[in-house]
Short mmCIF file of C-alpha atoms and ligand atoms in Angstrom, two decimals:
data_model
loop_
_atom_site.label_atom_id
_atom_site.label_comp_id
_atom_site.label_asym_id
_atom_site.label_seq_id
_atom_site.Cartn_x
_atom_site.Cartn_y
_atom_site.Cartn_z
CA MET A 225 0.00 0.00 0.00
CA SER A 226 1.21 3.46 -0.76
CA ALA A 227 1.64 6.19 1.76
CA SER A 228 1.89 9.92 1.66
CA THR A 229 5.49 10.67 2.37
CA SER A 230 6.75 11.95 5.66
CA GLU A 231 10.20 12.75 7.03
CA SER A 232 10.97 9.01 7.28
CA VAL A 233 9.33 7.81 4.03
CA PRO A 234 11.04 9.31 1.01
CA PRO A 235 9.01 10.37 -2.03
CA ILE A 236 9.24 7.99 -4.96
CA ALA A 237 11.39 10.48 -6.88
CA ALA A 238 13.97 10.95 -4.08
CA GLY A 239 17.51 10.33 -5.31
CA LYS A 240 16.23 9.04 -8.67
CA LYS A 241 17.37 10.05 -12.12
CA ILE A 242 14.55 11.48 -14.20
CA ILE A 243 14.82 12.17 -17.92
CA VAL A 244 12.29 14.46 -19.57
CA ILE A 245 12.02 14.19 -23.35
CA GLY A 246 10.75 17.50 -24.73
CA ALA A 247 11.15 21.02 -23.39
CA GLY A 248 7.69 22.11 -24.48
CA ILE A 249 5.03 23.35 -22.11
CA ALA A 250 4.40 19.98 -20.44
CA GLY A 251 8.09 19.12 -19.96
CA LEU A 252 9.01 22.55 -18.56
CA SER A 253 5.91 22.70 -16.38
CA PHE A 254 6.86 19.31 -14.87
CA ALA A 255 10.48 20.30 -14.16
CA LEU A 256 9.55 23.64 -12.58
CA SER A 257 6.71 22.06 -10.60
CA LEU A 258 9.07 19.44 -9.19
CA CYS A 259 11.42 22.18 -7.91
CA LYS A 260 8.50 24.12 -6.49
CA GLN A 261 6.83 21.19 -4.69
CA TRP A 262 9.86 19.25 -3.45
CA PRO A 263 9.61 18.79 0.35
CA THR A 264 12.95 20.47 1.10
CA SER A 265 12.48 20.43 4.89
CA THR A 266 12.55 16.60 4.99
CA GLY A 267 16.11 16.47 3.66
CA HIS A 268 15.29 13.81 1.04
CA GLU A 269 17.62 13.92 -1.96
CA PHE A 270 16.22 15.94 -4.86
CA PRO A 271 16.15 13.84 -8.04
CA SER A 272 18.59 14.49 -10.84
CA VAL A 273 16.54 15.89 -13.75
CA THR A 274 17.84 15.99 -17.34
CA ILE A 275 15.75 17.55 -20.11
CA TYR A 276 16.41 16.64 -23.74
CA GLU A 277 14.98 18.88 -26.47
CA ARG A 278 15.09 18.12 -30.19
CA ASP A 279 15.04 21.72 -31.42
CA THR A 280 17.38 24.63 -30.82
CA LYS A 281 15.98 27.73 -29.12
CA GLU A 282 16.32 29.64 -32.41
CA ALA A 283 14.33 27.02 -34.35
CA ARG A 284 11.61 26.96 -31.74
CA THR A 285 10.91 30.67 -31.34
CA GLY A 286 8.09 31.64 -33.66
CA ARG A 287 8.08 28.24 -35.35
CA GLU A 288 4.55 27.37 -34.42
CA GLY A 289 3.02 30.68 -35.54
CA TYR A 290 -0.08 30.65 -33.41
CA SER A 291 -1.38 32.25 -30.24
CA LEU A 292 -2.15 30.35 -27.04
CA SER A 293 -5.13 31.00 -24.78
CA ILE A 294 -4.03 30.33 -21.23
CA ARG A 295 -7.16 30.05 -19.12
CA SER A 296 -8.35 30.07 -15.54
CA ASP A 297 -11.70 28.23 -15.77
CA GLY A 298 -12.50 25.14 -13.73
CA LEU A 299 -11.46 22.64 -16.40
CA SER A 300 -8.35 24.36 -17.69
CA GLY A 301 -6.57 26.24 -14.91
CA GLY A 302 -3.32 26.95 -16.79
CA MET A 303 -3.20 30.40 -15.16
CA GLN A 304 -3.41 28.87 -11.70
CA VAL A 305 -0.41 26.64 -12.43
CA LEU A 306 1.55 29.64 -13.74
CA HIS A 307 0.63 31.51 -10.56
CA ARG A 308 1.88 28.65 -8.37
CA LEU A 309 5.10 28.64 -10.38
CA ASN A 310 5.48 32.43 -9.84
CA LEU A 311 5.34 32.91 -13.62
CA LEU A 312 1.91 34.44 -14.07
CA GLU A 313 2.97 38.09 -13.84
CA ARG A 314 5.76 37.62 -16.40
CA ILE A 315 3.49 35.79 -18.82
CA LEU A 316 0.72 38.35 -18.42
CA ARG A 317 3.13 41.21 -19.13
CA ALA A 318 4.02 39.57 -22.45
CA SER A 319 0.44 38.64 -23.34
CA ILE A 320 -1.95 40.16 -25.87
CA SER A 321 -4.61 40.87 -23.27
CA PHE A 322 -2.16 42.86 -21.11
CA ALA A 323 -1.13 45.14 -23.99
CA GLY A 324 -4.51 45.84 -25.52
CA ASN A 325 -7.17 44.95 -22.95
CA GLY A 326 -8.76 42.84 -25.66
CA SER A 327 -10.76 39.72 -25.11
CA PHE A 328 -12.14 36.59 -26.74
CA ASN A 329 -15.06 37.14 -29.07
CA LEU A 330 -17.41 35.38 -31.48
CA TRP A 331 -18.43 37.30 -34.56
CA ASN A 332 -20.81 36.82 -37.46
CA THR A 333 -19.41 37.18 -41.00
CA THR A 334 -19.76 40.96 -40.89
CA TRP A 335 -17.78 41.09 -37.63
CA GLU A 336 -20.69 41.85 -35.31
CA SER A 337 -20.23 40.24 -31.94
CA VAL A 338 -22.64 37.41 -31.13
CA LEU A 339 -21.24 36.84 -27.63
CA VAL A 340 -19.85 38.80 -24.77
CA ARG A 341 -17.03 37.57 -24.30
CA VAL A 342 16.34 8.26 -25.37
CA TYR A 343 18.52 7.24 -27.99
CA LEU A 344 20.06 10.63 -28.31
CA GLY A 345 20.62 12.36 -31.63
CA ASN A 346 24.41 12.38 -31.13
CA GLY A 347 24.48 8.57 -31.05
CA THR A 348 24.97 8.27 -27.28
CA THR A 349 22.51 6.89 -24.74
CA ASP A 350 21.35 8.01 -21.33
CA GLU A 351 19.63 6.09 -18.55
CA CYS A 352 17.18 7.01 -15.86
CA ASP A 353 14.76 5.66 -13.26
CA ILE A 354 11.79 7.59 -14.56
CA LEU A 355 11.28 8.78 -18.12
CA ILE A 356 8.85 11.61 -18.77
CA ALA A 357 7.62 11.62 -22.36
CA ALA A 358 6.71 15.25 -23.05
CA ASP A 359 7.57 15.20 -26.74
CA GLY A 360 4.28 16.46 -28.08
CA ALA A 361 1.41 15.18 -30.21
CA SER A 362 3.60 13.20 -32.65
CA SER A 363 5.57 11.68 -29.75
CA LYS A 364 8.33 9.40 -31.04
CA ILE A 365 8.31 7.56 -27.71
CA ARG A 366 4.59 6.79 -28.00
CA THR A 367 5.00 5.82 -31.66
CA GLN A 368 7.71 3.30 -30.69
CA LEU A 369 6.08 1.86 -27.60
CA ARG A 370 2.37 2.23 -28.38
CA PRO A 371 2.30 2.03 -32.19
CA ALA A 372 -1.47 1.54 -32.37
CA ASP A 373 -2.16 4.65 -30.29
CA ARG A 374 -2.20 7.13 -33.15
CA LEU A 375 -3.54 10.60 -33.80
CA THR A 376 -7.01 10.73 -35.33
CA PHE A 377 -8.08 13.25 -37.93
CA SER A 378 -10.83 15.48 -36.49
CA GLY A 379 -12.24 16.25 -39.93
CA VAL A 380 -10.89 19.78 -40.34
CA VAL A 381 -8.03 21.25 -42.41
CA CYS A 382 -6.64 24.67 -41.49
CA ILE A 383 -4.84 27.26 -43.63
CA GLY A 384 -3.35 30.00 -41.50
CA ALA A 385 -0.66 32.66 -41.25
CA THR A 386 0.50 35.78 -39.46
CA SER A 387 -0.09 39.13 -41.18
CA ARG A 388 2.34 42.04 -40.72
CA PHE A 389 1.46 45.73 -40.66
CA ASP A 390 3.52 48.95 -40.61
CA SER A 391 2.13 50.14 -37.30
CA ALA A 392 -0.34 49.22 -34.57
CA GLU A 393 -2.85 51.63 -36.14
CA ALA A 394 -2.68 49.75 -39.43
CA ILE A 395 -3.96 46.51 -37.89
CA PRO A 396 -7.64 46.44 -38.83
CA ARG A 397 -10.36 46.43 -36.18
CA PRO A 398 -11.45 44.36 -34.33
CA VAL A 399 -8.34 42.18 -34.76
CA ASN A 400 -6.11 44.92 -33.36
CA ARG A 401 -7.64 44.16 -29.95
CA ASP A 402 -9.84 41.10 -29.74
CA TRP A 403 -9.43 37.49 -30.75
CA GLY A 404 -11.95 34.79 -31.53
CA ALA A 405 -13.98 32.98 -34.14
CA VAL A 406 -16.27 34.11 -36.93
CA LEU A 407 -19.47 32.11 -37.34
CA GLY A 408 -21.60 31.63 -40.44
CA GLY A 409 -18.95 31.22 -43.13
CA GLY A 410 -21.03 28.72 -45.11
CA GLY A 411 -19.31 25.73 -43.52
CA VAL A 412 -15.92 27.49 -43.37
CA GLY A 413 -14.45 28.61 -40.03
CA LEU A 414 -12.28 31.64 -39.32
CA PHE A 415 -10.16 32.34 -36.23
CA VAL A 416 -8.34 35.65 -35.82
CA SER A 417 -6.13 37.08 -33.11
CA PRO A 418 -3.74 39.97 -32.49
CA VAL A 419 -0.13 38.79 -32.05
CA ASP A 420 1.85 41.94 -31.22
CA SER A 421 1.84 45.66 -32.00
CA ARG A 422 2.36 45.00 -35.74
CA SER A 423 0.96 41.52 -36.37
CA ALA A 424 -2.26 39.58 -36.29
CA LEU A 425 -3.03 36.02 -37.28
CA TRP A 426 -5.81 34.44 -39.29
CA CYS A 427 -6.75 30.80 -39.78
CA VAL A 428 -9.37 29.57 -42.25
CA SER A 429 -10.66 26.03 -41.65
CA TYR A 430 -12.91 23.68 -43.59
CA THR A 431 -14.36 20.23 -42.99
CA THR A 432 -13.34 17.27 -45.12
CA ASP A 433 -13.11 13.44 -44.89
CA GLN A 434 -9.38 13.26 -45.52
CA PRO A 435 -6.40 15.04 -43.96
CA ARG A 436 -4.28 17.08 -46.37
CA GLU A 437 -0.52 17.19 -46.87
CA LYS A 438 0.97 19.53 -44.25
CA MET A 439 2.73 22.59 -45.66
CA ARG A 440 4.91 25.20 -43.97
CA HIS A 441 7.91 27.43 -44.63
CA PRO A 442 9.83 27.24 -46.93
CA LEU A 443 7.14 27.42 -49.63
CA SER A 444 7.65 28.42 -53.26
CA GLU A 445 6.15 31.67 -54.56
CA ASP A 446 3.57 29.66 -56.50
CA GLN A 447 2.58 27.67 -53.40
CA VAL A 448 2.12 30.89 -51.41
CA LYS A 449 0.01 32.43 -54.18
CA PHE A 450 -2.05 29.27 -54.47
CA LEU A 451 -2.73 29.02 -50.73
CA LEU A 452 -3.63 32.70 -50.35
CA THR A 453 -6.04 32.49 -53.29
CA GLU A 454 -7.55 29.34 -51.80
CA ALA A 455 -7.96 31.02 -48.40
CA LEU A 456 -9.72 34.01 -49.98
CA GLU A 457 -11.99 31.77 -52.02
CA ARG A 458 -12.89 29.50 -49.13
CA GLY A 459 -13.49 32.55 -46.94
CA ASN A 460 -15.64 34.41 -49.45
CA HIS A 461 -18.49 34.63 -46.92
CA PHE A 462 -16.35 36.78 -44.63
CA SER A 463 -16.28 40.53 -45.09
CA GLU A 464 -13.37 42.91 -44.42
CA PRO A 465 -10.99 42.89 -42.60
CA PHE A 466 -10.54 39.22 -43.56
CA GLN A 467 -9.27 40.11 -47.05
CA THR A 468 -6.89 42.77 -45.66
CA LEU A 469 -5.47 40.24 -43.23
CA VAL A 470 -4.88 37.66 -45.96
CA ARG A 471 -3.27 40.23 -48.27
CA ALA A 472 -0.87 41.29 -45.48
CA THR A 473 0.29 37.69 -44.91
CA ASP A 474 3.94 37.13 -44.06
CA PRO A 475 4.63 34.20 -46.44
CA THR A 476 7.18 32.67 -44.07
CA THR A 477 4.38 32.01 -41.57
CA LEU A 478 1.87 30.49 -43.99
CA MET A 479 0.96 26.88 -43.22
CA VAL A 480 -1.55 24.13 -43.85
CA PHE A 481 -2.21 21.72 -41.00
CA ASN A 482 -4.81 19.14 -40.01
CA ALA A 483 -6.81 19.17 -36.80
CA MET A 484 -5.78 15.96 -35.02
CA ASP A 485 -6.44 14.52 -31.60
CA LYS A 486 -6.20 11.34 -29.58
CA GLN A 487 -7.84 10.06 -26.42
CA PRO A 488 -5.75 9.88 -23.22
CA PHE A 489 -4.59 6.52 -21.87
CA ARG A 490 -4.00 5.20 -18.39
CA HIS A 491 -0.47 4.31 -17.24
CA ASP A 492 -0.10 0.60 -16.57
CA SER A 493 1.53 0.11 -13.19
CA THR A 494 1.47 -3.67 -13.71
CA ALA A 495 3.66 -3.39 -16.82
CA SER A 496 7.24 -4.61 -16.71
CA PRO A 497 9.38 -2.42 -14.42
CA GLY A 498 11.00 -0.62 -17.38
CA MET A 499 7.69 0.17 -19.09
CA SER A 500 5.84 1.29 -15.95
CA SER A 501 8.34 4.08 -15.35
CA ILE A 502 7.61 5.85 -18.64
CA ILE A 503 5.11 8.60 -17.98
CA TYR A 504 3.41 10.45 -20.81
CA ILE A 505 2.29 14.01 -20.18
CA GLY A 506 0.79 16.79 -22.30
CA ASP A 507 0.10 16.21 -25.99
CA SER A 508 2.14 12.99 -26.03
CA ASN A 509 -0.64 11.39 -23.97
CA HIS A 510 -3.74 13.31 -25.04
CA ALA A 511 -3.23 15.44 -28.14
CA MET A 512 -6.07 17.81 -28.84
CA SER A 513 -6.63 20.04 -31.83
CA ALA A 514 -6.28 23.81 -31.79
CA PHE A 515 -10.09 23.99 -31.55
CA ALA A 516 -9.88 22.92 -27.89
CA GLY A 517 -7.86 26.05 -27.11
CA ASN A 518 -6.73 24.00 -24.14
CA GLY A 519 -3.76 21.72 -24.93
CA ALA A 520 -1.24 24.10 -23.35
CA ASN A 521 -3.42 24.45 -20.26
CA MET A 522 -3.63 20.65 -19.95
CA ALA A 523 0.17 20.43 -20.41
CA LEU A 524 0.73 22.95 -17.59
CA LEU A 525 -1.67 21.09 -15.29
CA ASP A 526 -0.12 17.70 -16.13
CA GLY A 527 3.34 19.01 -15.23
CA TRP A 528 2.13 20.31 -11.89
CA ASP A 529 0.02 17.27 -10.98
CA LEU A 530 2.67 14.71 -11.89
CA ALA A 531 5.31 16.60 -9.92
CA GLU A 532 2.94 16.72 -6.94
CA GLN A 533 2.56 12.94 -7.02
CA LEU A 534 6.29 12.27 -7.44
CA CYS A 535 7.03 14.61 -4.53
CA GLY A 536 4.34 13.30 -2.21
CA THR A 537 3.94 9.54 -2.74
CA ASP A 538 6.26 6.63 -1.97
CA SER A 539 4.97 4.28 -4.68
CA LEU A 540 5.12 4.82 -8.41
CA ALA A 541 1.93 2.80 -8.98
CA ALA A 542 0.00 4.99 -6.54
CA ALA A 543 1.51 8.15 -8.02
CA LEU A 544 0.47 7.12 -11.53
CA ARG A 545 -3.04 6.15 -10.42
CA ALA A 546 -3.56 9.49 -8.69
CA TYR A 547 -2.07 11.39 -11.65
CA ASP A 548 -4.30 9.58 -14.18
CA GLU A 549 -7.37 10.28 -12.02
CA LYS A 550 -6.73 13.98 -12.56
CA SER A 551 -5.34 14.11 -16.07
CA ILE A 552 -7.62 11.71 -17.93
CA PRO A 553 -11.09 13.13 -17.15
CA ARG A 554 -10.10 16.74 -17.86
CA SER A 555 -8.36 15.94 -21.14
CA LYS A 556 -11.33 13.82 -22.28
CA THR A 557 -13.62 16.76 -21.57
CA ALA A 558 -11.32 19.15 -23.46
CA ILE A 559 -11.25 16.84 -26.49
CA ARG A 560 -15.07 16.55 -26.42
CA TRP A 561 -15.24 20.33 -26.24
CA SER A 562 -12.90 20.69 -29.24
CA ARG A 563 -15.19 18.47 -31.32
CA TRP A 564 -18.11 20.63 -30.32
CA VAL A 565 -16.26 23.82 -31.26
CA ILE A 566 -15.48 22.29 -34.66
CA SER A 567 -19.16 21.54 -35.20
CA MET A 568 -20.16 25.06 -34.10
CA MET A 569 -17.54 26.92 -36.16
CA HIS A 570 -18.44 25.06 -39.37
CA ALA A 571 -22.22 24.98 -38.87
CA THR A 572 -24.67 25.95 -41.58
CA GLY A 573 -28.49 26.18 -41.80
CA TRP A 574 -30.56 25.28 -38.76
CA LYS A 575 -27.50 24.17 -36.78
CA LEU A 576 -25.96 27.62 -37.18
CA PHE A 577 -29.29 29.20 -36.24
CA LEU A 578 -29.46 27.09 -33.05
CA TYR A 579 -25.85 27.85 -32.09
CA THR A 580 -26.37 31.59 -32.62
CA LEU A 581 -29.53 31.41 -30.49
CA LEU A 582 -27.61 29.56 -27.79
CA PHE A 583 -24.85 32.19 -27.72
CA LYS A 584 -27.37 34.99 -27.50
CA ALA A 585 -29.06 33.21 -24.58
CA VAL A 586 -25.69 32.81 -22.85
CA MET A 587 -24.97 36.50 -23.44
CA LEU A 588 -28.29 37.53 -21.91
CA LEU A 589 -27.73 35.22 -18.94
CA MET A 590 -24.27 36.68 -18.35
CA ARG A 591 -25.59 40.24 -18.50
CA TRP A 592 -28.43 39.32 -16.15
CA ARG A 593 -26.04 37.75 -13.63
CA LYS A 594 -23.81 40.89 -13.56
C1 FAD B 41 -2.73 26.33 -34.10
C2 FAD B 41 -2.72 25.92 -32.66
C3 FAD B 41 -3.33 26.72 -31.71
C4 FAD B 41 -3.35 26.36 -30.37
N1 FAD B 41 -3.97 27.16 -29.45
C5 FAD B 41 -3.99 26.81 -28.16
C6 FAD B 41 -4.59 27.66 -27.17
O1 FAD B 41 -5.10 28.72 -27.50
N2 FAD B 41 -4.60 27.27 -25.87
C7 FAD B 41 -4.04 26.10 -25.49
O2 FAD B 41 -4.09 25.79 -24.29
N3 FAD B 41 -3.45 25.26 -26.38
C8 FAD B 41 -3.41 25.59 -27.70
N4 FAD B 41 -2.79 24.77 -28.61
C9 FAD B 41 -2.24 23.48 -28.16
C10 FAD B 41 -0.86 23.62 -27.52
O3 FAD B 41 0.04 24.29 -28.38
C11 FAD B 41 -0.32 22.22 -27.23
O4 FAD B 41 -1.33 21.43 -26.64
C12 FAD B 41 0.85 22.30 -26.25
O5 FAD B 41 1.92 22.99 -26.87
C13 FAD B 41 1.28 20.90 -25.83
O6 FAD B 41 2.42 21.01 -25.03
P1 FAD B 41 3.45 19.78 -24.95
O7 FAD B 41 4.57 20.27 -24.11
O8 FAD B 41 2.72 18.55 -24.58
O9 FAD B 41 3.92 19.56 -26.47
P2 FAD B 41 4.80 20.60 -27.43
O10 FAD B 41 4.48 21.97 -27.06
O11 FAD B 41 4.53 20.08 -28.77
O12 FAD B 41 6.27 20.28 -26.95
C14 FAD B 41 6.93 19.10 -27.27
C15 FAD B 41 8.43 19.39 -27.26
O13 FAD B 41 9.13 18.16 -27.44
C16 FAD B 41 10.18 18.37 -28.40
N5 FAD B 41 10.45 17.07 -29.03
C17 FAD B 41 9.69 16.38 -29.90
N6 FAD B 41 10.27 15.22 -30.23
C18 FAD B 41 11.42 15.16 -29.52
C19 FAD B 41 12.46 14.20 -29.42
N7 FAD B 41 12.43 13.04 -30.14
N8 FAD B 41 13.50 14.45 -28.57
C20 FAD B 41 13.54 15.63 -27.86
N9 FAD B 41 12.58 16.58 -27.92
C21 FAD B 41 11.54 16.34 -28.73
C22 FAD B 41 9.61 19.40 -29.38
O14 FAD B 41 10.61 20.07 -30.10
C23 FAD B 41 8.87 20.32 -28.40
O15 FAD B 41 9.70 21.33 -27.88
C24 FAD B 41 -2.76 25.12 -29.97
C25 FAD B 41 -2.13 24.31 -30.93
C26 FAD B 41 -2.11 24.70 -32.26
C27 FAD B 41 -1.43 23.80 -33.28
#
């Protein structure tokens, strides 16, 4: 039977070597959370933690080309984790909402609001007691060890980019301030968001049976022209400033990607000793599409919750059980939510009518409760 640790019973991670694969949000959240929650007063030996990252810092910065909503609602709670890590103030200072006081919105096609708002790459090897797989949605570790546990296409292809402007004033309203989705595009979705004082992003999405070949920088001039024309044609239901945004596209940020997700899985504490000490966190366990607006929040929470278990429990099996109890239900909910958002953003006809009605009802309820 497991026990909460005390001065005499060391936490499962004490004196162990932990390797984290992936310095994304989940991996970094875990490492920082472990430092923050380690019971220093008990004198137990802090584990040795090594983080391996595939990309250089230069390659990573700006590579993804999208904004992240970090949230504080009951399900998500990414802000709360950042607060516990003493990082919230720094993140807020760098965020869109801090600079412009903007907020999330839902618009119709004429932009009227419908809602208030470890073999290593160098050929060497490394060993550890606990391996944290935090290597993202296309996790190589998961692909090797759980080959059948693949990403599933959520039925939506996205074409998106960042648009650059000469000055803050040149960014068209309302994208200079607010971010959110545009409803009623005849089955085509649009998400827009400010990025910084001279940039905003747009992402057109459409439903289809088959995923499409992913495309990103470097693209030929013809490919850029083709994709921008396609985006304008698909988004022909949307009025300005959509066209202005597309025309101001920075071609190096243009990309085509598929909305993919996968259900979370439980860690098997009865597996062979080697296998039971591989712990999957963040997207490597439960990838969710951008439509969830929640994968980064889940990654932050996973990092915190796993560290809490490794700092406070003397048995790996118990730690994994307790961790899964927290991580699995919330990520399942977030994935369900993402599917719902996909349906809502691409709705037409009576479905669109019902969704719009629902949002108006929510808006009235929120005003009434104020
Ligand atoms: C367009 C878009 C919009 C999004 N918007 C939001 C949002 O608004 N809010 C939100 O909460 N989430 C959002 N997300 C989701 C969010 O970005 C992810 O869920 C989150 O980044 C997952 O964090 P992670 O650490 O698990 O994985 P990642 O952030 O993918 O990090 C994995 C890391 O592992 C590294 N790596 C991979 N393979 C290896 C290897 N073999 N060896 C070493 N290192 C490796 C990678 O380089 C990377 O640094 C969005 C995603 C997309 C695509």
